[in-house]
Short mmCIF file of C-alpha atoms and ligand atoms in Angstrom, two decimals:
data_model
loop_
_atom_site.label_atom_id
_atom_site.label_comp_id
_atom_site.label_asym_id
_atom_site.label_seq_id
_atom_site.Cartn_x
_atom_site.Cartn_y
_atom_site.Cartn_z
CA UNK J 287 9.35 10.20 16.24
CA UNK J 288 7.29 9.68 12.98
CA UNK J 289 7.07 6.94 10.56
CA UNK J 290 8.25 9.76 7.84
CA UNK J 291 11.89 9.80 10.04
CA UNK J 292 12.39 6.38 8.64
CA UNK J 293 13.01 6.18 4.99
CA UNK J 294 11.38 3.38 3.38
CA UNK J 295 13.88 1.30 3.56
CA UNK J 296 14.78 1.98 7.49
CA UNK J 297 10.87 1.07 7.96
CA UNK J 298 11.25 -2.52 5.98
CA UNK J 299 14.34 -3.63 8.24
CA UNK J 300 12.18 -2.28 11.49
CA UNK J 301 9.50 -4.47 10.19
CA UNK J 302 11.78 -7.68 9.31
CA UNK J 303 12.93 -7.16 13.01
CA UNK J 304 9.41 -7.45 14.05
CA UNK J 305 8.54 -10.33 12.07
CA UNK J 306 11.55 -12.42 13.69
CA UNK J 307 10.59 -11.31 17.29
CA UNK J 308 6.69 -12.52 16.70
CA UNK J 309 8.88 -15.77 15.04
CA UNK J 310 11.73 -15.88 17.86
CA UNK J 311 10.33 -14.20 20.97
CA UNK J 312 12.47 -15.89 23.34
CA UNK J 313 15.90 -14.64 21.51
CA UNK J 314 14.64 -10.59 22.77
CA UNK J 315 13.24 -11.68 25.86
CA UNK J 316 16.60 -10.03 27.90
CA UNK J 317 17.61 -7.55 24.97
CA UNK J 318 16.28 -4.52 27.74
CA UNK J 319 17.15 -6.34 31.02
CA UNK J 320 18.28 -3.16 32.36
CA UNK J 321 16.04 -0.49 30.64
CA UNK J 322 13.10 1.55 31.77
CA UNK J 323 10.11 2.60 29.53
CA UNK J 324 8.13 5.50 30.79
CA UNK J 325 4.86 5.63 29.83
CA UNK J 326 3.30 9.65 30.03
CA UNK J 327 -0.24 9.75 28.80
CA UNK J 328 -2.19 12.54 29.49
CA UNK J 329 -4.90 10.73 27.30
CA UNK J 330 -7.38 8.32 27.79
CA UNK J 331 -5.14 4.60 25.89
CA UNK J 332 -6.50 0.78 25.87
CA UNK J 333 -4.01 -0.29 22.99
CA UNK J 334 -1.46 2.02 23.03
CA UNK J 335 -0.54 2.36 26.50
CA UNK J 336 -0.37 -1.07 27.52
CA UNK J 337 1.13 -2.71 24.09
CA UNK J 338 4.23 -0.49 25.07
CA UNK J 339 4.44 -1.45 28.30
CA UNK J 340 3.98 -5.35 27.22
CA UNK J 341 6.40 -4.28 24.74
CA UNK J 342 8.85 -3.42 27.42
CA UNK J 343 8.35 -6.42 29.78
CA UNK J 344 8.36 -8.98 26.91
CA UNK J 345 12.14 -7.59 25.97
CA UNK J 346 12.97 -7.83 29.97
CA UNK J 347 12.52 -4.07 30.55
CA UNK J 348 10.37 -2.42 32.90
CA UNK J 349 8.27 0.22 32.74
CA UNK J 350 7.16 3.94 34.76
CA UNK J 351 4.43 6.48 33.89
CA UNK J 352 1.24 7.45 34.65
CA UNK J 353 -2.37 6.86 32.73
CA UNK J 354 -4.03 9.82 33.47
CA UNK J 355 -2.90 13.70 33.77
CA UNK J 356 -4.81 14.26 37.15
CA UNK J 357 -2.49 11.84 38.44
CA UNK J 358 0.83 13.20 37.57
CA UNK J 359 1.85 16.96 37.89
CA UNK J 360 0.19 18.70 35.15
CA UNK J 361 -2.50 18.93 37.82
CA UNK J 362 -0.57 21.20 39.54
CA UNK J 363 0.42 23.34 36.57
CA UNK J 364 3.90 21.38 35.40
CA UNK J 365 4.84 22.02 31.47
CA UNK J 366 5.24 19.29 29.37
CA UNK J 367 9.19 20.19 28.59
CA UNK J 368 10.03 20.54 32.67
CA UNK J 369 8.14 16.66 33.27
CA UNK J 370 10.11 15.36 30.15
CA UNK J 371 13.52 16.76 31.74
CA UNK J 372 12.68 14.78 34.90
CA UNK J 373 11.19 12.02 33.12
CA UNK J 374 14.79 11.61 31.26
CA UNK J 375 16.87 11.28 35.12
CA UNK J 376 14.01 8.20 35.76
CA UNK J 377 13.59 6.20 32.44
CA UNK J 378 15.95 5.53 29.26
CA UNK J 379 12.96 6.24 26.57
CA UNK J 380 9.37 7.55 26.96
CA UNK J 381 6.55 7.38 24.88
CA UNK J 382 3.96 10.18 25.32
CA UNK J 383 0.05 10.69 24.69
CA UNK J 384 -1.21 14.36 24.73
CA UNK J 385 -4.50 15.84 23.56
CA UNK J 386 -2.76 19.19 22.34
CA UNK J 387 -1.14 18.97 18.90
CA UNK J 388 2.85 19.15 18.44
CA UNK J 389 3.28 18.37 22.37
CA UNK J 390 5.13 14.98 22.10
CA UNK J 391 7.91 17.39 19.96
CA UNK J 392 8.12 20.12 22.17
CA UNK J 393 9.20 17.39 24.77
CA UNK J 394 11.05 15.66 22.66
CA UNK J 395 13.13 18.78 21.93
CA UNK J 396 13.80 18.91 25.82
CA UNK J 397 14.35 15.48 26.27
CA UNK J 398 17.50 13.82 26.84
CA UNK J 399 16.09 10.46 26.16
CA UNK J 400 14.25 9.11 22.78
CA UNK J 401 10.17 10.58 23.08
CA UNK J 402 7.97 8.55 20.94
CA UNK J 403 4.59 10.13 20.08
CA UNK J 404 1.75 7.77 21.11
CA UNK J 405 -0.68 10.04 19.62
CA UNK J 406 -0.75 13.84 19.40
CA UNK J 407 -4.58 15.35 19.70
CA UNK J 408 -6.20 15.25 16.25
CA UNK J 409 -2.46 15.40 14.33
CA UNK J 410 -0.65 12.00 14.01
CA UNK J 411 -0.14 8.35 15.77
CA UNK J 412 2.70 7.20 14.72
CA UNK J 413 3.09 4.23 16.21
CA UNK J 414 -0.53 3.35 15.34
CA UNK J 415 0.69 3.97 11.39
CA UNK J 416 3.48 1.54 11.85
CA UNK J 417 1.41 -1.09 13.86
CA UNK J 418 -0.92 -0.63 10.23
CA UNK J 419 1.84 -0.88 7.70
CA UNK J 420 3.56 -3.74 9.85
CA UNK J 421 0.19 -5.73 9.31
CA UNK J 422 -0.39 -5.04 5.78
CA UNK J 423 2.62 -5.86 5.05
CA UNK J 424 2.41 -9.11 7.13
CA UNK J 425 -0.90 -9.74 6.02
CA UNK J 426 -0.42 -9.10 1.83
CA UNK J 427 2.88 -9.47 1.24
CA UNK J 428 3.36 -5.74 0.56
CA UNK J 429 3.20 -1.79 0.74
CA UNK J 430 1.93 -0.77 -2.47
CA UNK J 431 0.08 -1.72 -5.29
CA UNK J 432 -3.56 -1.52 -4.06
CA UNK J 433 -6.38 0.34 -2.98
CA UNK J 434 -7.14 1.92 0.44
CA UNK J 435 -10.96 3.08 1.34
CA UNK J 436 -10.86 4.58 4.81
CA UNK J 437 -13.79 5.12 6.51
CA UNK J 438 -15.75 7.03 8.52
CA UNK J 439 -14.25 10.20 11.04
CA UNK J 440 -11.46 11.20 8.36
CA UNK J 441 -11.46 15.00 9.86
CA UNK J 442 -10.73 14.01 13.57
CA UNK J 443 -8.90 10.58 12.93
CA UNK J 444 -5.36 11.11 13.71
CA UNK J 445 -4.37 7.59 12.46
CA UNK J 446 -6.16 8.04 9.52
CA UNK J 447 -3.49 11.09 8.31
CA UNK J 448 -0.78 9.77 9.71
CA UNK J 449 -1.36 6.61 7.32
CA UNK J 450 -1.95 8.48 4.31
CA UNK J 451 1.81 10.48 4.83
CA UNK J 452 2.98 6.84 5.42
CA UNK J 453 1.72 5.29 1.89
CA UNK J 454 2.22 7.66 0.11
CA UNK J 455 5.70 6.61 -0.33
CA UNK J 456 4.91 3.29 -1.76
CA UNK J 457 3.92 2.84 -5.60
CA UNK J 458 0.90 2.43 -6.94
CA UNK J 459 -1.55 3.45 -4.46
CA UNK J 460 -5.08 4.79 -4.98
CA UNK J 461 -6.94 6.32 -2.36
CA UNK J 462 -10.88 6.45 -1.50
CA UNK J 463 -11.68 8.38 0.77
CA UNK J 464 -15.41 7.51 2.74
CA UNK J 465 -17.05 9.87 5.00
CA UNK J 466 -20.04 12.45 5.67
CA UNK J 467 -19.43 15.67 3.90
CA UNK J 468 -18.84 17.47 7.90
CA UNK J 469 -15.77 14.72 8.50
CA UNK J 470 -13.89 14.99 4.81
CA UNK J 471 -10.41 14.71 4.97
CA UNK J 472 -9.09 17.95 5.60
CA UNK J 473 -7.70 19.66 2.62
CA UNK J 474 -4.26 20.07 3.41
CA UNK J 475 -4.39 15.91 2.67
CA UNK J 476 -6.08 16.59 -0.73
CA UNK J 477 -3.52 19.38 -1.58
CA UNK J 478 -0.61 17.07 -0.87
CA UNK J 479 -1.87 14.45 -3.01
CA UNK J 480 -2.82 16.33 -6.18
CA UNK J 481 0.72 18.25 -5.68
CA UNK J 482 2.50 14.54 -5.89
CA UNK J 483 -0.55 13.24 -8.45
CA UNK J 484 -1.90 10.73 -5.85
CA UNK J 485 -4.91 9.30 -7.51
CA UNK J 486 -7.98 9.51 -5.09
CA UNK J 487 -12.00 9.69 -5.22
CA UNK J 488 -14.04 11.40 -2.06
CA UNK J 489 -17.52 9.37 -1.63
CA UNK J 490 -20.12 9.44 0.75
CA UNK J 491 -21.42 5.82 0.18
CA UNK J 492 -19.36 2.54 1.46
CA UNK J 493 -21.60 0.06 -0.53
CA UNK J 494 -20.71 1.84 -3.62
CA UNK J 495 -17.14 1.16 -3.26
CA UNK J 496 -16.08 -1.55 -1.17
CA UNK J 497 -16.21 -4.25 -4.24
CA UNK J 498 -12.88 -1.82 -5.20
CA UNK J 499 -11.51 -2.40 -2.14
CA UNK J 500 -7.72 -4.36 -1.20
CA UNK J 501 -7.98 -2.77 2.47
CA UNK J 502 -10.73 -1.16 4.18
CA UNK J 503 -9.85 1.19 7.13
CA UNK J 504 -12.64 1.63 9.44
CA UNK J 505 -12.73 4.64 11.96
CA UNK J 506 -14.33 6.01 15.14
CA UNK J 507 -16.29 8.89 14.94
CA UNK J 508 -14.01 10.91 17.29
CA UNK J 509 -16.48 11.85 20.46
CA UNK J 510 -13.78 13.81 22.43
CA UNK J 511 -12.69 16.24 19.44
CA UNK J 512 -16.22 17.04 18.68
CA UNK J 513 -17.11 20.59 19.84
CA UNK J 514 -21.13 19.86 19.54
CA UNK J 515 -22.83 17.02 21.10
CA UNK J 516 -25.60 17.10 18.54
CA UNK J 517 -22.98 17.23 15.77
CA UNK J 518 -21.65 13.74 17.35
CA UNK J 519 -25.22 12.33 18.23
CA UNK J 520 -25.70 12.77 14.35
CA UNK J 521 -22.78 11.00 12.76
CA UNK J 522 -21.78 8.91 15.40
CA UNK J 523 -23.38 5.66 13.34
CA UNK J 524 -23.14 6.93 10.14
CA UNK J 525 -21.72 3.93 9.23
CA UNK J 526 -21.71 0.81 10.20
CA UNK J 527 -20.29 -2.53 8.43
CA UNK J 528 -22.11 -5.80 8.89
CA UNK J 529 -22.02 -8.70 7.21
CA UNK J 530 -24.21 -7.74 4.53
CA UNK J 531 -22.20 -4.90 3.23
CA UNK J 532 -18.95 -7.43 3.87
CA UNK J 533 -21.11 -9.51 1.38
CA UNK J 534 -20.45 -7.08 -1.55
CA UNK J 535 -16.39 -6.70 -0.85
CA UNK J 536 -13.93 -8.73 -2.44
CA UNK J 537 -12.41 -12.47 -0.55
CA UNK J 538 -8.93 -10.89 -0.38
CA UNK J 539 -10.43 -7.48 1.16
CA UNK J 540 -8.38 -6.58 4.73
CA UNK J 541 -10.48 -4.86 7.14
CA UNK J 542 -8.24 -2.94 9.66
CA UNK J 543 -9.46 -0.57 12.36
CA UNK J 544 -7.18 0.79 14.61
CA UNK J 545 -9.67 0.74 17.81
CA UNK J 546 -11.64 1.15 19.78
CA UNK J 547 -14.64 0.67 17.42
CA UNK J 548 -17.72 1.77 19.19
CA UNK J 549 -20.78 0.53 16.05
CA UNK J 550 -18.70 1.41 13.25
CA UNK J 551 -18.05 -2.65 12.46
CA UNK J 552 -20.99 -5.28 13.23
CA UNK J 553 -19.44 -7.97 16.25
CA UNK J 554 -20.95 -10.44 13.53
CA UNK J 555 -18.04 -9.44 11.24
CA UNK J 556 -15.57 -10.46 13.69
CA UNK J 557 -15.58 -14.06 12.71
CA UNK J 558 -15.08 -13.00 9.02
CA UNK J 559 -11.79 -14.35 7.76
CA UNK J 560 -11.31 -10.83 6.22
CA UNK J 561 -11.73 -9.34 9.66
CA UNK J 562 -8.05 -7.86 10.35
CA UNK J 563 -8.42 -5.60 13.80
CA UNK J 564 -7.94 -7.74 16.24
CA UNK J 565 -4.17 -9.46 14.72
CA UNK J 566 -3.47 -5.57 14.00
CA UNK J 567 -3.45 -5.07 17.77
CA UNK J 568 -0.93 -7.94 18.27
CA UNK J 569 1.28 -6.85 15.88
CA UNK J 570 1.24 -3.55 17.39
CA UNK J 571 3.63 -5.17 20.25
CA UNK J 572 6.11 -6.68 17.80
CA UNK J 573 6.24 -3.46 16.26
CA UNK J 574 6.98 -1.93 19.04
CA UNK J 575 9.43 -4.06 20.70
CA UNK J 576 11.05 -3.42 17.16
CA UNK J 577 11.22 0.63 18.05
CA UNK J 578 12.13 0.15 21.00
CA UNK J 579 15.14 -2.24 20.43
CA UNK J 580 16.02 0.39 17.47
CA UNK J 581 15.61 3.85 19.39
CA UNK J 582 17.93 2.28 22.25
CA UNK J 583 20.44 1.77 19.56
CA UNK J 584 20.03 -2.20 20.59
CA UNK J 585 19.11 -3.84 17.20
N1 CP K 758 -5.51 2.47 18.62
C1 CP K 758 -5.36 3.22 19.73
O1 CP K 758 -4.67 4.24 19.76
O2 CP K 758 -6.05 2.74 20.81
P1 CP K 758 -5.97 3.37 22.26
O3 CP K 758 -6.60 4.74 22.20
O4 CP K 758 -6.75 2.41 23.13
O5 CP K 758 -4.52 3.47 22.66
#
């Protein structure tokens, strides 16, 4: 599953449905009375993990899995596609974490129930890209018509691409793209947007742009997909916004990060009306009890 299997259009009716559960909880709290989530993650997850299975229990539901690979049997040498075929005789839908690219597909492929990628190595997080658009949307009225810095690990950061393929379908959006010359957006990004004429600038410096700013996406310098430990050590606080920089950005600036920050954004900022991270994470659970209820055919 990927935001880009939704047309637009498919994505604003999964989004109206999430709005009227965060409105109307109560009328979804039995909609999955008899359904099991599994939850496979064979990655460290705070957010993801357990806003899918609150997901699940707030729409009656209840959920399997396992947290950790050592724990399930990978250990003992188990491919991905022969646990998903099992998975499917316990659990009616399954949403997967794996460090290697493409693996959430492969087991989809093999799957006889609905696999949604929770985040695939350094490739895509879907359901982090929806959670994003779901709060923009929520939070300005719209998808499109603005301009997006993100910030900081745009090599590594999964959610980071899988948001650009997202608004890139909407009109009118300009792109700045902030980060140390080693963690540029990879090319393959660039290409795509100068083959559809997506305007966007490449910068090193945040205080030079933010005043430009309608949303500012902040990211983690990715430890874990680091091969060098000095490499990390040496851009791991390359940036950092306080309140100071916040001081230069406009009043209706958004700032979203999809956490876990480590320094990247000041704790001072967290009291900033323009502060946007921490209502992101909610609405990652109406968005998706909203998948949920729409991959079991139940919406
Ligand atoms: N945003 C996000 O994917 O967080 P977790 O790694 O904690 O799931």
């Amino acid at each position: 599953m990927s935001p880009l299997d939704f047309t637009t259009q498919e994505l604003d009716k999964l989004f109206d449905l999430a709005n009227d559960i965060e409105r109307n909880p109560k009328k979804y709290a039995h909609a999955c009375d008899d359904k099991i989530l599994a939850t496979c993650f064979y990655e460290p997850s705070t957010r993801t993990r357990l806003s899918f299975e609150s997901a699940m229990i707030r729409l009656g539901g209840r959920v399997i899995g396992f947290s950790d690979a050592a724990c399930s049997s990978a250990a003992k040498g188990e491919s991905v596609s022969d646990t998903i075929r099992v998975i499917s005789c316990y659990a009616d839908i399954c949403a997967m974490r794996h460090p290697k690219e493409g693996a959430p597909m492969v087991a989809a492929e093999k799957s006889l129930i609905p696999v949604i990628n929770a985040g695939d190595g350094g490739h895509q997080h879907p359901t982090q890209t929806l959670t994003d658009l779901l709060t923009i949307r929520s939070l300005k009225g719209r998808l499109g018509d603005f301009t997006v810095g993100l910030c900081g690990d745009l090599k590594f950061g999964r959610t980071v691409h899988s948001l650009i393929h997202a608004l890139v379908r909407y009109e009118n959006v300009r792109f700045l793209f902030i980060s140390p010359e080693e963690l540029r957006v990879p090319d393959y990004i660039t290409d795509m947007l100068k083959s559809r004429n997506i305007p966007y600038n490449e910068v090193i410096r945040l205080e030079d742009v933010i005043a430009e700013l309608d949303l500012l996406y902040m990211t983690r310098v990715q430890k874990e997909r680091f091969f060098n430990e000095e490499d990390y050590i040496r851009l791991k606080d390359f940036y950092i916004l306080d309140a100071a920089k916040l001081a230069l950005a406009g009043d209706d600036l958004l700032v979203l990060h999809p956490l876990p920050r480590v320094n990247e954004i000041s704790v001072e900022v967290d009291s900033d009306p323009r502060a946007a991270y921490f209502k992101q994470a909610q609405y990652g659970v109406y968005v998706r009890m909203a998948l949920i209820l729409t991959l079991l055919g139940l919406a």
